[in-house]
């Protein structure tokens, strides 16, 4: 039996975590692509060893974790190094994601990913839910949460898929410009429809 998979995405500060936490509270398993990306480079994992061999010890912190800031600078400055790192990590991330999606046992499973639409991960999901807010609210909420300034947040938004394109690629959109209880009301309705879709999916197998 294959799981029915909901891809959950949205721009920075849109409320992806708020939405996935809420659906998780209903017993739905959430696979977080950021956590998977970190897991494949944990100390002494094959990708960690390959990175140390390729970049040298400068890539590794004293506690054996990856020096992400240093690595980010290397790949930012050098597209070949970026490609090397992506060719190493992307297949591992994809394989681990597939494993975790398959292992989950809830009625449906969520793949939560900020880069669902940018990274080709949409091919892994049956249905896509976008959490949407206007750009000014994204900036305001992301600034409040992190120490980032407005300029940094706007630069990240520019690097992400443009809002109209994101919305065009969604099967469902939840508007999170109001208070959280309005987001939750929308999610209650969507959750019911996902239970139905997952049931139909399983009965066709
Ligand atoms: P990122 O991609 O940056 O990790 P995200 O899409 O996961 O962000 P959240 O972390 O869920 O977004 O929300 C961003 C911030 O806005 C958080 O501090 C969260 O508590 C707050 N927030 C989310 N939804 C609302 C809302 N409806 N009203 C007020 N604050 C909200």
PDB file of C-alpha atoms and ligand atoms in Angstrom:
ATOM      1  CA  UNK A   1       0.000   0.000   0.000  1.00  0.00           C
ATOM      2  CA  UNK A   2       1.534   3.326  -0.983  1.00  0.00           C
ATOM      3  CA  UNK A   3       0.893   6.406   1.118  1.00  0.00           C
ATOM      4  CA  UNK A   4      -1.054   9.372  -0.204  1.00  0.00           C
ATOM      5  CA  UNK A   5       1.302  12.315   0.105  1.00  0.00           C
ATOM      6  CA  UNK A   6       0.460  15.973   0.595  1.00  0.00           C
ATOM      7  CA  UNK A   7       3.202  18.436  -0.332  1.00  0.00           C
ATOM      8  CA  UNK A   8       3.064  21.503   1.898  1.00  0.00           C
ATOM      9  CA  UNK A   9       4.929  24.632   0.901  1.00  0.00           C
ATOM     10  CA  UNK A  10       4.921  28.413   0.914  1.00  0.00           C
ATOM     11  CA  UNK A  11       7.368  31.294   0.961  1.00  0.00           C
ATOM     12  CA  UNK A  12       9.523  32.276   3.911  1.00  0.00           C
ATOM     13  CA  UNK A  13       7.420  33.253   6.924  1.00  0.00           C
ATOM     14  CA  UNK A  14       4.153  32.175   5.276  1.00  0.00           C
ATOM     15  CA  UNK A  15       3.153  29.799   8.065  1.00  0.00           C
ATOM     16  CA  UNK A  16       4.259  26.369   6.826  1.00  0.00           C
ATOM     17  CA  UNK A  17       5.351  25.340  10.295  1.00  0.00           C
ATOM     18  CA  UNK A  18       2.126  26.626  11.856  1.00  0.00           C
ATOM     19  CA  UNK A  19       0.160  24.572   9.287  1.00  0.00           C
ATOM     20  CA  UNK A  20       2.203  21.371   9.555  1.00  0.00           C
ATOM     21  CA  UNK A  21       2.173  21.526  13.375  1.00  0.00           C
ATOM     22  CA  UNK A  22      -1.611  21.825  13.276  1.00  0.00           C
ATOM     23  CA  UNK A  23      -2.052  18.874  10.915  1.00  0.00           C
ATOM     24  CA  UNK A  24       0.480  16.875  12.962  1.00  0.00           C
ATOM     25  CA  UNK A  25      -1.709  17.511  16.013  1.00  0.00           C
ATOM     26  CA  UNK A  26      -4.441  15.598  14.143  1.00  0.00           C
ATOM     27  CA  UNK A  27      -2.127  12.587  13.949  1.00  0.00           C
ATOM     28  CA  UNK A  28      -0.747  13.166  10.455  1.00  0.00           C
ATOM     29  CA  UNK A  29       2.938  12.260   9.973  1.00  0.00           C
ATOM     30  CA  UNK A  30       5.130  15.111   8.740  1.00  0.00           C
ATOM     31  CA  UNK A  31       8.396  14.591   6.884  1.00  0.00           C
ATOM     32  CA  UNK A  32      10.349  17.857   7.027  1.00  0.00           C
ATOM     33  CA  UNK A  33      12.703  18.235   4.077  1.00  0.00           C
ATOM     34  CA  UNK A  34      15.011  20.576   6.036  1.00  0.00           C
ATOM     35  CA  UNK A  35      15.494  17.909   8.689  1.00  0.00           C
ATOM     36  CA  UNK A  36      16.146  15.241   6.038  1.00  0.00           C
ATOM     37  CA  UNK A  37      18.744  17.503   4.402  1.00  0.00           C
ATOM     38  CA  UNK A  38      20.501  17.840   7.754  1.00  0.00           C
ATOM     39  CA  UNK A  39      20.282  14.132   8.543  1.00  0.00           C
ATOM     40  CA  UNK A  40      22.193  13.040   5.431  1.00  0.00           C
ATOM     41  CA  UNK A  41      25.227  15.133   6.438  1.00  0.00           C
ATOM     42  CA  UNK A  42      25.335  14.175  10.103  1.00  0.00           C
ATOM     43  CA  UNK A  43      28.842  13.322  11.350  1.00  0.00           C
ATOM     44  CA  UNK A  44      30.273  10.130   9.841  1.00  0.00           C
ATOM     45  CA  UNK A  45      27.421   9.672   7.369  1.00  0.00           C
ATOM     46  CA  UNK A  46      28.791   8.899   3.857  1.00  0.00           C
ATOM     47  CA  UNK A  47      27.999  12.426   2.574  1.00  0.00           C
ATOM     48  CA  UNK A  48      29.741  13.993   5.579  1.00  0.00           C
ATOM     49  CA  UNK A  49      32.863  11.923   4.870  1.00  0.00           C
ATOM     50  CA  UNK A  50      32.793  12.818   1.166  1.00  0.00           C
ATOM     51  CA  UNK A  51      32.508  16.527   2.016  1.00  0.00           C
ATOM     52  CA  UNK A  52      35.437  16.344   4.434  1.00  0.00           C
ATOM     53  CA  UNK A  53      37.560  14.578   1.850  1.00  0.00           C
ATOM     54  CA  UNK A  54      36.632  17.070  -0.879  1.00  0.00           C
ATOM     55  CA  UNK A  55      36.831  20.378   1.036  1.00  0.00           C
ATOM     56  CA  UNK A  56      39.238  19.412   3.807  1.00  0.00           C
ATOM     57  CA  UNK A  57      38.931  19.891   7.551  1.00  0.00           C
ATOM     58  CA  UNK A  58      37.868  23.539   7.175  1.00  0.00           C
ATOM     59  CA  UNK A  59      34.413  22.167   6.318  1.00  0.00           C
ATOM     60  CA  UNK A  60      34.105  20.510   9.742  1.00  0.00           C
ATOM     61  CA  UNK A  61      33.502  22.142  13.134  1.00  0.00           C
ATOM     62  CA  UNK A  62      35.316  21.120  16.336  1.00  0.00           C
ATOM     63  CA  UNK A  63      32.226  19.121  17.383  1.00  0.00           C
ATOM     64  CA  UNK A  64      32.351  17.204  14.026  1.00  0.00           C
ATOM     65  CA  UNK A  65      29.234  18.885  12.629  1.00  0.00           C
ATOM     66  CA  UNK A  66      29.435  20.507   9.186  1.00  0.00           C
ATOM     67  CA  UNK A  67      30.542  24.125   9.133  1.00  0.00           C
ATOM     68  CA  UNK A  68      27.528  25.288   7.162  1.00  0.00           C
ATOM     69  CA  UNK A  69      28.500  28.942   7.056  1.00  0.00           C
ATOM     70  CA  UNK A  70      31.921  28.128   5.583  1.00  0.00           C
ATOM     71  CA  UNK A  71      30.429  25.680   3.070  1.00  0.00           C
ATOM     72  CA  UNK A  72      27.786  28.196   2.033  1.00  0.00           C
ATOM     73  CA  UNK A  73      30.548  30.691   1.234  1.00  0.00           C
ATOM     74  CA  UNK A  74      32.436  28.121  -0.848  1.00  0.00           C
ATOM     75  CA  UNK A  75      29.456  27.172  -2.995  1.00  0.00           C
ATOM     76  CA  UNK A  76      28.283  30.773  -3.268  1.00  0.00           C
ATOM     77  CA  UNK A  77      31.650  31.738  -4.713  1.00  0.00           C
ATOM     78  CA  UNK A  78      32.029  28.729  -6.978  1.00  0.00           C
ATOM     79  CA  UNK A  79      29.269  27.181  -9.141  1.00  0.00           C
ATOM     80  CA  UNK A  80      31.341  24.027  -9.755  1.00  0.00           C
ATOM     81  CA  UNK A  81      31.582  23.415  -6.030  1.00  0.00           C
ATOM     82  CA  UNK A  82      27.859  24.037  -5.719  1.00  0.00           C
ATOM     83  CA  UNK A  83      27.145  21.455  -8.396  1.00  0.00           C
ATOM     84  CA  UNK A  84      29.492  18.984  -6.742  1.00  0.00           C
ATOM     85  CA  UNK A  85      27.726  19.384  -3.400  1.00  0.00           C
ATOM     86  CA  UNK A  86      24.260  19.157  -4.951  1.00  0.00           C
ATOM     87  CA  UNK A  87      25.154  16.056  -6.953  1.00  0.00           C
ATOM     88  CA  UNK A  88      26.351  14.453  -3.749  1.00  0.00           C
ATOM     89  CA  UNK A  89      23.484  15.416  -1.459  1.00  0.00           C
ATOM     90  CA  UNK A  90      20.367  15.641  -3.643  1.00  0.00           C
ATOM     91  CA  UNK A  91      20.061  11.932  -4.489  1.00  0.00           C
ATOM     92  CA  UNK A  92      20.680  11.034  -0.839  1.00  0.00           C
ATOM     93  CA  UNK A  93      18.065  13.525   0.355  1.00  0.00           C
ATOM     94  CA  UNK A  94      15.581  12.195  -2.192  1.00  0.00           C
ATOM     95  CA  UNK A  95      16.202   8.570  -1.206  1.00  0.00           C
ATOM     96  CA  UNK A  96      15.906   9.310   2.505  1.00  0.00           C
ATOM     97  CA  UNK A  97      12.740  11.369   1.920  1.00  0.00           C
ATOM     98  CA  UNK A  98      11.153   8.514  -0.041  1.00  0.00           C
ATOM     99  CA  UNK A  99      12.069   6.071   2.717  1.00  0.00           C
ATOM    100  CA  UNK A 100      10.513   8.251   5.402  1.00  0.00           C
ATOM    101  CA  UNK A 101       7.362   8.938   3.364  1.00  0.00           C
ATOM    102  CA  UNK A 102       6.930   5.208   2.769  1.00  0.00           C
ATOM    103  CA  UNK A 103       7.528   4.286   6.414  1.00  0.00           C
ATOM    104  CA  UNK A 104       4.862   6.643   7.819  1.00  0.00           C
ATOM    105  CA  UNK A 105       1.630   5.018   8.961  1.00  0.00           C
ATOM    106  CA  UNK A 106      -0.857   7.892   9.330  1.00  0.00           C
ATOM    107  CA  UNK A 107      -3.971   8.274   7.114  1.00  0.00           C
ATOM    108  CA  UNK A 108      -1.968  10.457   4.763  1.00  0.00           C
ATOM    109  CA  UNK A 109       1.549  11.859   4.990  1.00  0.00           C
ATOM    110  CA  UNK A 110       2.862  15.408   4.646  1.00  0.00           C
ATOM    111  CA  UNK A 111       6.084  16.372   2.910  1.00  0.00           C
ATOM    112  CA  UNK A 112       6.803  19.866   4.262  1.00  0.00           C
ATOM    113  CA  UNK A 113       9.342  21.666   2.134  1.00  0.00           C
ATOM    114  CA  UNK A 114      10.154  25.333   1.522  1.00  0.00           C
ATOM    115  CA  UNK A 115      11.533  24.328  -1.891  1.00  0.00           C
ATOM    116  CA  UNK A 116       8.888  21.806  -2.929  1.00  0.00           C
ATOM    117  CA  UNK A 117       8.219  23.616  -6.214  1.00  0.00           C
ATOM    118  CA  UNK A 118      11.789  24.772  -6.871  1.00  0.00           C
ATOM    119  CA  UNK A 119      13.562  21.462  -6.283  1.00  0.00           C
ATOM    120  CA  UNK A 120      11.596  18.859  -8.236  1.00  0.00           C
ATOM    121  CA  UNK A 121      10.187  17.408  -5.004  1.00  0.00           C
ATOM    122  CA  UNK A 122       6.673  18.042  -6.306  1.00  0.00           C
ATOM    123  CA  UNK A 123       7.061  14.806  -8.283  1.00  0.00           C
ATOM    124  CA  UNK A 124       7.051  12.939  -4.944  1.00  0.00           C
ATOM    125  CA  UNK A 125       3.615  14.148  -3.864  1.00  0.00           C
ATOM    126  CA  UNK A 126       0.004  13.456  -4.850  1.00  0.00           C
ATOM    127  CA  UNK A 127      -1.345  16.904  -4.035  1.00  0.00           C
ATOM    128  CA  UNK A 128       0.087  20.329  -3.213  1.00  0.00           C
ATOM    129  CA  UNK A 129      -1.071  22.754  -0.523  1.00  0.00           C
ATOM    130  CA  UNK A 130       0.382  26.270  -0.535  1.00  0.00           C
ATOM    131  CA  UNK A 131       0.242  28.471   2.553  1.00  0.00           C
ATOM    132  CA  UNK A 132      -0.093  31.998   1.239  1.00  0.00           C
ATOM    133  CA  UNK A 133       0.330  35.505   2.607  1.00  0.00           C
ATOM    134  CA  UNK A 134       1.085  38.805   0.854  1.00  0.00           C
ATOM    135  CA  UNK A 135       4.754  39.778   0.747  1.00  0.00           C
ATOM    136  CA  UNK A 136       4.467  42.517   3.369  1.00  0.00           C
ATOM    137  CA  UNK A 137       3.128  40.035   5.924  1.00  0.00           C
ATOM    138  CA  UNK A 138       5.878  37.559   5.025  1.00  0.00           C
ATOM    139  CA  UNK A 139       8.459  40.245   5.734  1.00  0.00           C
ATOM    140  CA  UNK A 140       6.811  41.395   8.938  1.00  0.00           C
ATOM    141  CA  UNK A 141       6.428  37.880  10.416  1.00  0.00           C
ATOM    142  CA  UNK A 142       9.826  36.625   9.302  1.00  0.00           C
ATOM    143  CA  UNK A 143      11.505  39.763  10.725  1.00  0.00           C
ATOM    144  CA  UNK A 144       9.695  39.337  14.034  1.00  0.00           C
ATOM    145  CA  UNK A 145      10.752  35.724  14.315  1.00  0.00           C
ATOM    146  CA  UNK A 146      14.402  35.945  13.268  1.00  0.00           C
ATOM    147  CA  UNK A 147      16.977  38.630  13.768  1.00  0.00           C
ATOM    148  CA  UNK A 148      16.987  39.159   9.979  1.00  0.00           C
ATOM    149  CA  UNK A 149      16.373  42.622   8.654  1.00  0.00           C
ATOM    150  CA  UNK A 150      13.803  43.510   6.034  1.00  0.00           C
ATOM    151  CA  UNK A 151      16.365  43.664   3.239  1.00  0.00           C
ATOM    152  CA  UNK A 152      17.572  40.106   3.902  1.00  0.00           C
ATOM    153  CA  UNK A 153      14.028  38.756   3.969  1.00  0.00           C
ATOM    154  CA  UNK A 154      13.143  40.540   0.706  1.00  0.00           C
ATOM    155  CA  UNK A 155      16.283  39.082  -0.907  1.00  0.00           C
ATOM    156  CA  UNK A 156      15.224  35.561   0.148  1.00  0.00           C
ATOM    157  CA  UNK A 157      11.714  36.169  -1.209  1.00  0.00           C
ATOM    158  CA  UNK A 158      13.233  37.258  -4.558  1.00  0.00           C
ATOM    159  CA  UNK A 159      15.253  34.029  -4.722  1.00  0.00           C
ATOM    160  CA  UNK A 160      12.126  31.892  -4.144  1.00  0.00           C
ATOM    161  CA  UNK A 161       9.541  31.038  -6.810  1.00  0.00           C
ATOM    162  CA  UNK A 162       7.359  34.114  -7.596  1.00  0.00           C
ATOM    163  CA  UNK A 163       4.051  34.133  -5.729  1.00  0.00           C
ATOM    164  CA  UNK A 164       1.771  33.933  -8.838  1.00  0.00           C
ATOM    165  CA  UNK A 165       3.688  30.901 -10.100  1.00  0.00           C
ATOM    166  CA  UNK A 166       3.551  29.226  -6.695  1.00  0.00           C
ATOM    167  CA  UNK A 167      -0.209  29.772  -6.519  1.00  0.00           C
ATOM    168  CA  UNK A 168      -0.678  28.481 -10.081  1.00  0.00           C
ATOM    169  CA  UNK A 169       1.054  25.222  -9.155  1.00  0.00           C
ATOM    170  CA  UNK A 170      -1.016  24.614  -6.015  1.00  0.00           C
ATOM    171  CA  UNK A 171      -3.969  22.254  -5.821  1.00  0.00           C
ATOM    172  CA  UNK A 172      -5.114  24.085  -2.701  1.00  0.00           C
ATOM    173  CA  UNK A 173      -4.223  27.429  -1.151  1.00  0.00           C
ATOM    174  CA  UNK A 174      -4.710  28.345   2.514  1.00  0.00           C
ATOM    175  CA  UNK A 175      -4.696  32.077   3.169  1.00  0.00           C
ATOM    176  CA  UNK A 176      -2.754  32.848   6.351  1.00  0.00           C
ATOM    177  CA  UNK A 177      -3.062  36.617   6.311  1.00  0.00           C
ATOM    178  CA  UNK A 178      -5.547  36.563   9.215  1.00  0.00           C
ATOM    179  CA  UNK A 179      -5.210  35.197  12.745  1.00  0.00           C
ATOM    180  CA  UNK A 180      -4.159  31.576  13.293  1.00  0.00           C
ATOM    181  CA  UNK A 181      -7.692  30.381  14.062  1.00  0.00           C
ATOM    182  CA  UNK A 182      -8.688  31.385  10.505  1.00  0.00           C
ATOM    183  CA  UNK A 183      -5.823  29.290   9.154  1.00  0.00           C
ATOM    184  CA  UNK A 184      -6.934  26.372  11.320  1.00  0.00           C
ATOM    185  CA  UNK A 185     -10.542  26.620  10.063  1.00  0.00           C
ATOM    186  CA  UNK A 186      -9.325  26.315   6.486  1.00  0.00           C
ATOM    187  CA  UNK A 187      -7.056  23.427   7.461  1.00  0.00           C
ATOM    188  CA  UNK A 188      -9.942  21.598   9.137  1.00  0.00           C
ATOM    189  CA  UNK A 189     -11.840  21.603   5.830  1.00  0.00           C
ATOM    190  CA  UNK A 190      -8.776  20.689   3.797  1.00  0.00           C
ATOM    191  CA  UNK A 191      -7.867  17.884   6.225  1.00  0.00           C
ATOM    192  CA  UNK A 192     -11.314  16.315   5.719  1.00  0.00           C
ATOM    193  CA  UNK A 193     -10.839  16.443   1.959  1.00  0.00           C
ATOM    194  CA  UNK A 194      -7.371  14.872   2.286  1.00  0.00           C
ATOM    195  CA  UNK A 195      -8.783  12.030   4.367  1.00  0.00           C
ATOM    196  CA  UNK A 196     -11.283  11.409   1.535  1.00  0.00           C
ATOM    197  CA  UNK A 197      -8.634  11.615  -1.175  1.00  0.00           C
ATOM    198  CA  UNK A 198      -6.339   9.268   0.744  1.00  0.00           C
ATOM    199  CA  UNK A 199      -9.190   6.791   1.251  1.00  0.00           C
ATOM    200  CA  UNK A 200     -10.017   6.864  -2.461  1.00  0.00           C
ATOM    201  CA  UNK A 201      -6.330   6.394  -3.288  1.00  0.00           C
ATOM    202  CA  UNK A 202      -6.074   3.349  -1.040  1.00  0.00           C
ATOM    203  CA  UNK A 203      -9.286   1.789  -2.317  1.00  0.00           C
ATOM    204  CA  UNK A 204      -7.948   1.931  -5.893  1.00  0.00           C
ATOM    205  CA  UNK A 205      -4.887  -0.082  -4.978  1.00  0.00           C
TER     206      UNK A 205
HETATM  207  P1  LIG B   1      10.046  29.687   7.274  1.00  0.00           P
HETATM  208  O1  LIG B   1       9.982  29.225   5.873  1.00  0.00           O
HETATM  209  O2  LIG B   1      10.683  31.008   7.370  1.00  0.00           O
HETATM  210  O3  LIG B   1      10.628  28.682   8.232  1.00  0.00           O
HETATM  211  P2  LIG B   1       7.231  29.171   7.881  1.00  0.00           P
HETATM  212  O4  LIG B   1       6.569  29.241   6.570  1.00  0.00           O
HETATM  213  O5  LIG B   1       7.460  27.835   8.494  1.00  0.00           O
HETATM  214  O6  LIG B   1       8.564  30.010   7.829  1.00  0.00           O
HETATM  215  P3  LIG B   1       6.048  29.914  10.404  1.00  0.00           P
HETATM  216  O7  LIG B   1       7.335  29.688  11.142  1.00  0.00           O
HETATM  217  O8  LIG B   1       4.935  28.969  10.638  1.00  0.00           O
HETATM  218  O9  LIG B   1       6.352  30.072   8.855  1.00  0.00           O
HETATM  219  O10 LIG B   1       5.508  31.399  10.676  1.00  0.00           O
HETATM  220  C1  LIG B   1       6.376  32.522  10.613  1.00  0.00           C
HETATM  221  C2  LIG B   1       6.199  33.382  11.881  1.00  0.00           C
HETATM  222  O11 LIG B   1       4.906  33.969  11.846  1.00  0.00           O
HETATM  223  C3  LIG B   1       6.277  32.566  13.165  1.00  0.00           C
HETATM  224  O12 LIG B   1       6.876  33.349  14.161  1.00  0.00           O
HETATM  225  C4  LIG B   1       4.802  32.304  13.488  1.00  0.00           C
HETATM  226  O13 LIG B   1       4.587  32.151  14.864  1.00  0.00           O
HETATM  227  C5  LIG B   1       4.126  33.551  12.954  1.00  0.00           C
HETATM  228  N1  LIG B   1       2.765  33.297  12.421  1.00  0.00           N
HETATM  229  C6  LIG B   1       2.382  32.301  11.590  1.00  0.00           C
HETATM  230  N2  LIG B   1       1.077  32.402  11.275  1.00  0.00           N
HETATM  231  C7  LIG B   1       0.618  33.494  11.925  1.00  0.00           C
HETATM  232  C8  LIG B   1      -0.663  34.127  11.999  1.00  0.00           C
HETATM  233  N3  LIG B   1      -1.734  33.675  11.334  1.00  0.00           N
HETATM  234  N4  LIG B   1      -0.757  35.219  12.783  1.00  0.00           N
HETATM  235  C9  LIG B   1       0.301  35.723  13.455  1.00  0.00           C
HETATM  236  N5  LIG B   1       1.530  35.166  13.420  1.00  0.00           N
HETATM  237  C10 LIG B   1       1.692  34.068  12.669  1.00  0.00           C
END
